[in-house]
């Protein structure tokens, strides 16, 4: 009897371990004009939590352990005439999902577009389009410790897997700035296409991909040389950009043409799926084979199969529109 009981317990332990290993990710999505952040269970595509106390949230990253969300705001207050350029007039919000509310705020200079975080969770990088650079927040100290000038209208940033370099798209002059995190200085400037906005990186293939919203092109840039090696014409008003679970396929939203595009950057082959109205931000939910794609004009997110581009579900939002998507496993 004891042996049978122990065997049953062991079996339950293995089953629970398997469930833990294969638990679906949680997806966090800021809702912009809805003044909320939501959590979605990627197993069933249902909203599980809503976080208030954030004003016009757009950019979002989670710490590697998933304990905190750092959320940027598109809202800024006017700066009094004669004030220094770096006078704080906007906020980052630190949300603790387990506690269900905003734990603290971090003053920053200028509204923030998108966020990135270093692999060790120590620093959060925010782009500030009206200030021509990025701010660097020390998460433990809860404050801005550096500001780095990059170029006009910085939009998006990426951090390398080793955390040693950060790439920032400057949509105002068609460049990408490379920042050395040892010195927090711009060490070189890469080509970025006509108006690079969202970025995604494939370090194994020596590529950064940049979506140029105004010209409808995705540019493939060599990380080693800093030169554009290939461009792809995809449509009008590109916006969202990510790499799929296969590590190769690029997914891009084309707002004016109301479609989602799947691009093989090696062959140039393109597949597309009509999504209306106005497909906007997107994110690959790693390990699930899903894409989450928001609408610019309606409070909803499409759930799309990466392989077939079939819409398999819809997440109805309480308000606003989905922006930068953060995934925590």
GROMACS .gro file of C-alpha atoms in nm:
model
  329
    1UNK     CA    1   0.000   0.000   0.000
    2UNK     CA    2   0.280   0.241   0.096
    3UNK     CA    3   0.465   0.169  -0.225
    4UNK     CA    4   0.150   0.230  -0.430
    5UNK     CA    5   0.084   0.555  -0.241
    6UNK     CA    6   0.439   0.674  -0.298
    7UNK     CA    7   0.417   0.584  -0.666
    8UNK     CA    8   0.095   0.784  -0.694
    9UNK     CA    9   0.257   1.086  -0.528
   10UNK     CA   10   0.559   1.057  -0.756
   11UNK     CA   11   0.331   1.043  -1.058
   12UNK     CA   12   0.144   1.351  -0.942
   13UNK     CA   13   0.472   1.531  -0.887
   14UNK     CA   14   0.585   1.454  -1.240
   15UNK     CA   15   0.252   1.565  -1.379
   16UNK     CA   16   0.268   1.893  -1.189
   17UNK     CA   17   0.625   1.947  -1.303
   18UNK     CA   18   0.520   1.891  -1.663
   19UNK     CA   19   0.237   2.140  -1.624
   20UNK     CA   20   0.482   2.395  -1.483
   21UNK     CA   21   0.728   2.346  -1.766
   22UNK     CA   22   0.462   2.372  -2.034
   23UNK     CA   23   0.257   2.652  -1.874
   24UNK     CA   24   0.144   2.903  -2.134
   25UNK     CA   25   0.295   3.251  -2.130
   26UNK     CA   26   0.126   3.556  -1.986
   27UNK     CA   27   0.099   3.843  -2.232
   28UNK     CA   28   0.090   4.202  -2.104
   29UNK     CA   29  -0.056   4.470  -2.329
   30UNK     CA   30  -0.081   4.847  -2.269
   31UNK     CA   31  -0.409   4.994  -2.394
   32UNK     CA   32  -0.312   5.351  -2.481
   33UNK     CA   33  -0.615   5.577  -2.467
   34UNK     CA   34  -0.786   5.315  -2.248
   35UNK     CA   35  -0.546   5.408  -1.963
   36UNK     CA   36  -0.499   5.044  -1.863
   37UNK     CA   37  -0.265   4.749  -1.895
   38UNK     CA   38  -0.409   4.399  -1.929
   39UNK     CA   39  -0.274   4.049  -1.870
   40UNK     CA   40  -0.380   3.772  -2.110
   41UNK     CA   41  -0.341   3.398  -2.054
   42UNK     CA   42  -0.197   3.273  -2.384
   43UNK     CA   43  -0.337   2.924  -2.322
   44UNK     CA   44  -0.694   3.040  -2.379
   45UNK     CA   45  -0.648   3.401  -2.500
   46UNK     CA   46  -0.853   3.541  -2.214
   47UNK     CA   47  -0.793   3.856  -2.011
   48UNK     CA   48  -0.705   3.755  -1.655
   49UNK     CA   49  -0.615   4.091  -1.494
   50UNK     CA   50  -0.649   4.463  -1.557
   51UNK     CA   51  -0.419   4.728  -1.411
   52UNK     CA   52  -0.530   5.089  -1.375
   53UNK     CA   53  -0.338   5.399  -1.265
   54UNK     CA   54  -0.143   5.434  -1.590
   55UNK     CA   55  -0.196   5.728  -1.824
   56UNK     CA   56  -0.191   5.668  -2.201
   57UNK     CA   57   0.047   5.368  -2.181
   58UNK     CA   58   0.225   5.268  -2.502
   59UNK     CA   59   0.562   5.100  -2.442
   60UNK     CA   60   0.600   4.808  -2.203
   61UNK     CA   61   0.862   4.559  -2.089
   62UNK     CA   62   0.866   4.299  -1.813
   63UNK     CA   63   1.162   4.216  -1.592
   64UNK     CA   64   1.308   3.873  -1.680
   65UNK     CA   65   1.154   3.715  -1.369
   66UNK     CA   66   0.813   3.863  -1.455
   67UNK     CA   67   0.787   4.038  -1.118
   68UNK     CA   68   0.758   4.393  -1.254
   69UNK     CA   69   0.628   4.570  -1.562
   70UNK     CA   70   0.778   4.903  -1.666
   71UNK     CA   71   0.526   5.098  -1.869
   72UNK     CA   72   0.589   5.418  -2.065
   73UNK     CA   73   0.337   5.697  -2.128
   74UNK     CA   74   0.262   5.893  -2.444
   75UNK     CA   75   0.144   6.184  -2.229
   76UNK     CA   76   0.364   6.469  -2.117
   77UNK     CA   77   0.297   6.791  -1.931
   78UNK     CA   78   0.416   7.125  -2.075
   79UNK     CA   79   0.766   7.233  -1.974
   80UNK     CA   80   0.782   7.588  -1.835
   81UNK     CA   81   0.963   7.830  -2.063
   82UNK     CA   82   1.332   7.852  -1.983
   83UNK     CA   83   1.348   7.508  -1.819
   84UNK     CA   84   1.638   7.272  -1.901
   85UNK     CA   85   1.579   7.038  -2.195
   86UNK     CA   86   1.589   6.733  -1.969
   87UNK     CA   87   1.327   6.860  -1.724
   88UNK     CA   88   1.101   6.565  -1.629
   89UNK     CA   89   0.753   6.603  -1.773
   90UNK     CA   90   0.633   6.245  -1.822
   91UNK     CA   91   0.628   5.917  -1.630
   92UNK     CA   92   0.726   5.554  -1.637
   93UNK     CA   93   0.499   5.334  -1.428
   94UNK     CA   94   0.628   5.033  -1.234
   95UNK     CA   95   0.347   4.779  -1.208
   96UNK     CA   96   0.360   4.475  -0.980
   97UNK     CA   97   0.128   4.218  -1.143
   98UNK     CA   98   0.104   3.995  -0.836
   99UNK     CA   99  -0.007   4.290  -0.623
  100UNK     CA  100  -0.228   4.422  -0.902
  101UNK     CA  101  -0.136   4.789  -0.903
  102UNK     CA  102   0.123   5.059  -0.979
  103UNK     CA  103   0.400   5.031  -0.721
  104UNK     CA  104   0.588   5.350  -0.813
  105UNK     CA  105   0.649   5.607  -1.085
  106UNK     CA  106   0.975   5.728  -1.240
  107UNK     CA  107   0.990   6.084  -1.380
  108UNK     CA  108   1.144   6.111  -1.728
  109UNK     CA  109   1.202   6.393  -1.975
  110UNK     CA  110   0.962   6.367  -2.269
  111UNK     CA  111   0.695   6.114  -2.356
  112UNK     CA  112   0.820   5.763  -2.419
  113UNK     CA  113   0.750   5.558  -2.728
  114UNK     CA  114   0.889   5.211  -2.665
  115UNK     CA  115   1.086   5.029  -2.396
  116UNK     CA  116   1.359   4.765  -2.394
  117UNK     CA  117   1.529   4.590  -2.103
  118UNK     CA  118   1.875   4.442  -2.059
  119UNK     CA  119   1.891   4.060  -2.018
  120UNK     CA  120   1.992   4.090  -1.652
  121UNK     CA  121   1.687   4.308  -1.581
  122UNK     CA  122   1.905   4.591  -1.449
  123UNK     CA  123   1.833   4.865  -1.702
  124UNK     CA  124   1.526   4.980  -1.895
  125UNK     CA  125   1.582   5.188  -2.207
  126UNK     CA  126   1.306   5.424  -2.322
  127UNK     CA  127   1.297   5.614  -2.651
  128UNK     CA  128   1.196   5.981  -2.635
  129UNK     CA  129   1.107   6.107  -2.985
  130UNK     CA  130   1.076   6.474  -2.884
  131UNK     CA  131   1.412   6.472  -2.703
  132UNK     CA  132   1.628   6.301  -2.963
  133UNK     CA  133   1.755   6.020  -2.745
  134UNK     CA  134   1.693   5.751  -2.486
  135UNK     CA  135   1.680   5.741  -2.110
  136UNK     CA  136   1.835   5.461  -1.906
  137UNK     CA  137   1.657   5.364  -1.586
  138UNK     CA  138   1.824   5.159  -1.314
  139UNK     CA  139   1.539   4.929  -1.208
  140UNK     CA  140   1.679   4.868  -0.860
  141UNK     CA  141   1.733   5.238  -0.794
  142UNK     CA  142   1.404   5.335  -0.960
  143UNK     CA  143   1.554   5.637  -1.137
  144UNK     CA  144   1.705   5.763  -1.460
  145UNK     CA  145   2.082   5.720  -1.444
  146UNK     CA  146   2.173   5.813  -1.802
  147UNK     CA  147   2.040   5.994  -2.107
  148UNK     CA  148   2.197   5.924  -2.445
  149UNK     CA  149   2.149   6.138  -2.756
  150UNK     CA  150   2.098   5.925  -3.065
  151UNK     CA  151   1.926   6.122  -3.342
  152UNK     CA  152   1.598   6.284  -3.444
  153UNK     CA  153   1.275   6.106  -3.347
  154UNK     CA  154   1.412   5.784  -3.191
  155UNK     CA  155   1.141   5.521  -3.206
  156UNK     CA  156   1.244   5.168  -3.104
  157UNK     CA  157   1.537   4.996  -2.932
  158UNK     CA  158   1.685   4.647  -2.918
  159UNK     CA  159   1.934   4.491  -2.674
  160UNK     CA  160   2.178   4.219  -2.780
  161UNK     CA  161   2.162   3.883  -2.603
  162UNK     CA  162   2.480   3.957  -2.408
  163UNK     CA  163   2.350   4.299  -2.302
  164UNK     CA  164   2.658   4.480  -2.433
  165UNK     CA  165   2.497   4.675  -2.716
  166UNK     CA  166   2.172   4.860  -2.778
  167UNK     CA  167   2.039   4.959  -3.119
  168UNK     CA  168   1.803   5.256  -3.153
  169UNK     CA  169   1.609   5.350  -3.467
  170UNK     CA  170   1.613   5.723  -3.548
  171UNK     CA  171   1.310   5.766  -3.771
  172UNK     CA  172   1.391   6.132  -3.839
  173UNK     CA  173   1.715   6.076  -4.032
  174UNK     CA  174   1.712   5.713  -4.147
  175UNK     CA  175   1.978   5.580  -3.910
  176UNK     CA  176   2.023   5.329  -3.629
  177UNK     CA  177   2.249   5.421  -3.337
  178UNK     CA  178   2.459   5.156  -3.163
  179UNK     CA  179   2.513   5.225  -2.793
  180UNK     CA  180   2.791   5.059  -2.591
  181UNK     CA  181   2.646   4.974  -2.248
  182UNK     CA  182   2.994   4.976  -2.089
  183UNK     CA  183   3.025   5.351  -2.154
  184UNK     CA  184   2.666   5.447  -2.248
  185UNK     CA  185   2.797   5.621  -2.557
  186UNK     CA  186   2.703   5.591  -2.924
  187UNK     CA  187   2.990   5.396  -3.079
  188UNK     CA  188   2.872   5.395  -3.442
  189UNK     CA  189   2.579   5.471  -3.673
  190UNK     CA  190   2.418   5.214  -3.904
  191UNK     CA  191   2.199   5.264  -4.206
  192UNK     CA  192   1.831   5.221  -4.124
  193UNK     CA  193   1.626   5.283  -4.438
  194UNK     CA  194   1.425   5.595  -4.506
  195UNK     CA  195   1.232   5.618  -4.176
  196UNK     CA  196   1.311   5.322  -3.949
  197UNK     CA  197   1.062   5.265  -3.670
  198UNK     CA  198   1.001   4.917  -3.525
  199UNK     CA  199   1.305   4.688  -3.517
  200UNK     CA  200   1.371   4.319  -3.467
  201UNK     CA  201   1.707   4.141  -3.452
  202UNK     CA  202   1.838   3.806  -3.572
  203UNK     CA  203   2.188   3.797  -3.423
  204UNK     CA  204   2.261   3.446  -3.554
  205UNK     CA  205   2.216   3.573  -3.912
  206UNK     CA  206   2.387   3.909  -3.852
  207UNK     CA  207   2.067   4.101  -3.923
  208UNK     CA  208   1.859   4.384  -3.789
  209UNK     CA  209   1.527   4.432  -3.967
  210UNK     CA  210   1.373   4.780  -3.969
  211UNK     CA  211   1.022   4.874  -4.078
  212UNK     CA  212   0.995   5.212  -4.249
  213UNK     CA  213   0.639   5.323  -4.195
  214UNK     CA  214   0.627   5.601  -4.452
  215UNK     CA  215   0.780   5.417  -4.746
  216UNK     CA  216   0.637   5.071  -4.681
  217UNK     CA  217   0.974   4.896  -4.681
  218UNK     CA  218   1.143   4.653  -4.447
  219UNK     CA  219   1.523   4.688  -4.460
  220UNK     CA  220   1.768   4.413  -4.369
  221UNK     CA  221   2.080   4.564  -4.213
  222UNK     CA  222   2.406   4.378  -4.153
  223UNK     CA  223   2.505   4.419  -3.788
  224UNK     CA  224   2.871   4.370  -3.880
  225UNK     CA  225   2.894   4.628  -4.160
  226UNK     CA  226   2.606   4.857  -4.066
  227UNK     CA  227   2.488   4.857  -4.428
  228UNK     CA  228   2.152   4.771  -4.580
  229UNK     CA  229   2.188   4.441  -4.764
  230UNK     CA  230   1.831   4.401  -4.889
  231UNK     CA  231   1.496   4.580  -4.889
  232UNK     CA  232   1.143   4.450  -4.927
  233UNK     CA  233   0.846   4.654  -5.054
  234UNK     CA  234   0.538   4.549  -4.861
  235UNK     CA  235   0.269   4.817  -4.874
  236UNK     CA  236   0.154   5.142  -4.720
  237UNK     CA  237   0.213   5.246  -4.358
  238UNK     CA  238   0.401   4.954  -4.208
  239UNK     CA  239   0.391   4.932  -3.832
  240UNK     CA  240   0.423   4.613  -3.625
  241UNK     CA  241   0.723   4.383  -3.679
  242UNK     CA  242   0.839   4.059  -3.517
  243UNK     CA  243   1.009   3.725  -3.587
  244UNK     CA  244   0.807   3.403  -3.560
  245UNK     CA  245   0.875   3.091  -3.358
  246UNK     CA  246   1.068   2.939  -3.649
  247UNK     CA  247   1.337   3.205  -3.601
  248UNK     CA  248   1.316   3.316  -3.964
  249UNK     CA  249   0.974   3.439  -4.074
  250UNK     CA  250   0.907   3.809  -4.032
  251UNK     CA  251   0.554   3.927  -3.957
  252UNK     CA  252   0.456   4.282  -4.046
  253UNK     CA  253   0.134   4.480  -4.022
  254UNK     CA  254   0.041   4.709  -4.313
  255UNK     CA  255  -0.212   4.958  -4.180
  256UNK     CA  256  -0.335   5.128  -4.497
  257UNK     CA  257  -0.360   4.802  -4.694
  258UNK     CA  258  -0.528   4.635  -4.393
  259UNK     CA  259  -0.322   4.318  -4.404
  260UNK     CA  260  -0.080   4.106  -4.208
  261UNK     CA  261   0.226   3.996  -4.406
  262UNK     CA  262   0.451   3.694  -4.348
  263UNK     CA  263   0.789   3.745  -4.516
  264UNK     CA  264   1.069   3.492  -4.569
  265UNK     CA  265   1.370   3.726  -4.572
  266UNK     CA  266   1.593   3.464  -4.737
  267UNK     CA  267   1.377   3.404  -5.042
  268UNK     CA  268   1.160   3.718  -5.042
  269UNK     CA  269   0.846   3.502  -5.051
  270UNK     CA  270   0.539   3.678  -4.911
  271UNK     CA  271   0.211   3.552  -4.770
  272UNK     CA  272  -0.064   3.782  -4.649
  273UNK     CA  273  -0.393   3.786  -4.462
  274UNK     CA  274  -0.651   4.065  -4.472
  275UNK     CA  275  -0.716   4.214  -4.128
  276UNK     CA  276  -0.956   4.503  -4.091
  277UNK     CA  277  -0.971   4.760  -3.964
  278UNK     CA  278  -0.613   4.894  -3.938
  279UNK     CA  279  -0.384   4.615  -3.809
  280UNK     CA  280  -0.136   4.782  -3.578
  281UNK     CA  281   0.103   4.641  -3.317
  282UNK     CA  282   0.190   4.273  -3.318
  283UNK     CA  283   0.386   4.026  -3.113
  284UNK     CA  284   0.483   3.661  -3.155
  285UNK     CA  285   0.379   3.471  -2.842
  286UNK     CA  286   0.686   3.247  -2.819
  287UNK     CA  287   0.630   2.876  -2.800
  288UNK     CA  288   0.260   2.890  -2.886
  289UNK     CA  289   0.265   2.939  -3.264
  290UNK     CA  290   0.042   3.243  -3.216
  291UNK     CA  291   0.058   3.608  -3.310
  292UNK     CA  292  -0.132   3.877  -3.125
  293UNK     CA  293  -0.224   4.164  -3.359
  294UNK     CA  294  -0.405   4.475  -3.238
  295UNK     CA  295  -0.635   4.705  -3.433
  296UNK     CA  296  -0.562   5.078  -3.448
  297UNK     CA  297  -0.932   5.163  -3.481
  298UNK     CA  298  -1.116   4.907  -3.268
  299UNK     CA  299  -1.059   4.775  -2.914
  300UNK     CA  300  -0.962   4.423  -3.009
  301UNK     CA  301  -0.671   4.189  -3.073
  302UNK     CA  302  -0.670   3.918  -3.336
  303UNK     CA  303  -0.518   3.581  -3.248
  304UNK     CA  304  -0.343   3.452  -3.560
  305UNK     CA  305  -0.180   3.118  -3.639
  306UNK     CA  306   0.179   3.183  -3.748
  307UNK     CA  307   0.188   2.899  -4.001
  308UNK     CA  308  -0.144   2.950  -4.176
  309UNK     CA  309  -0.216   3.319  -4.095
  310UNK     CA  310  -0.568   3.204  -4.004
  311UNK     CA  311  -0.745   3.415  -3.742
  312UNK     CA  312  -0.824   3.166  -3.466
  313UNK     CA  313  -0.978   3.402  -3.214
  314UNK     CA  314  -1.037   3.758  -3.098
  315UNK     CA  315  -0.964   3.926  -2.766
  316UNK     CA  316  -1.214   4.204  -2.694
  317UNK     CA  317  -1.048   4.487  -2.504
  318UNK     CA  318  -1.219   4.686  -2.228
  319UNK     CA  319  -1.107   5.013  -2.388
  320UNK     CA  320  -0.839   5.172  -2.604
  321UNK     CA  321  -0.602   4.994  -2.840
  322UNK     CA  322  -0.317   4.746  -2.799
  323UNK     CA  323   0.042   4.871  -2.818
  324UNK     CA  324   0.386   4.720  -2.738
  325UNK     CA  325   0.331   4.360  -2.630
  326UNK     CA  326   0.531   4.198  -2.350
  327UNK     CA  327   0.546   3.818  -2.307
  328UNK     CA  328   0.644   3.645  -1.981
  329UNK     CA  329   0.685   3.268  -1.963
   0.00000   0.00000   0.00000
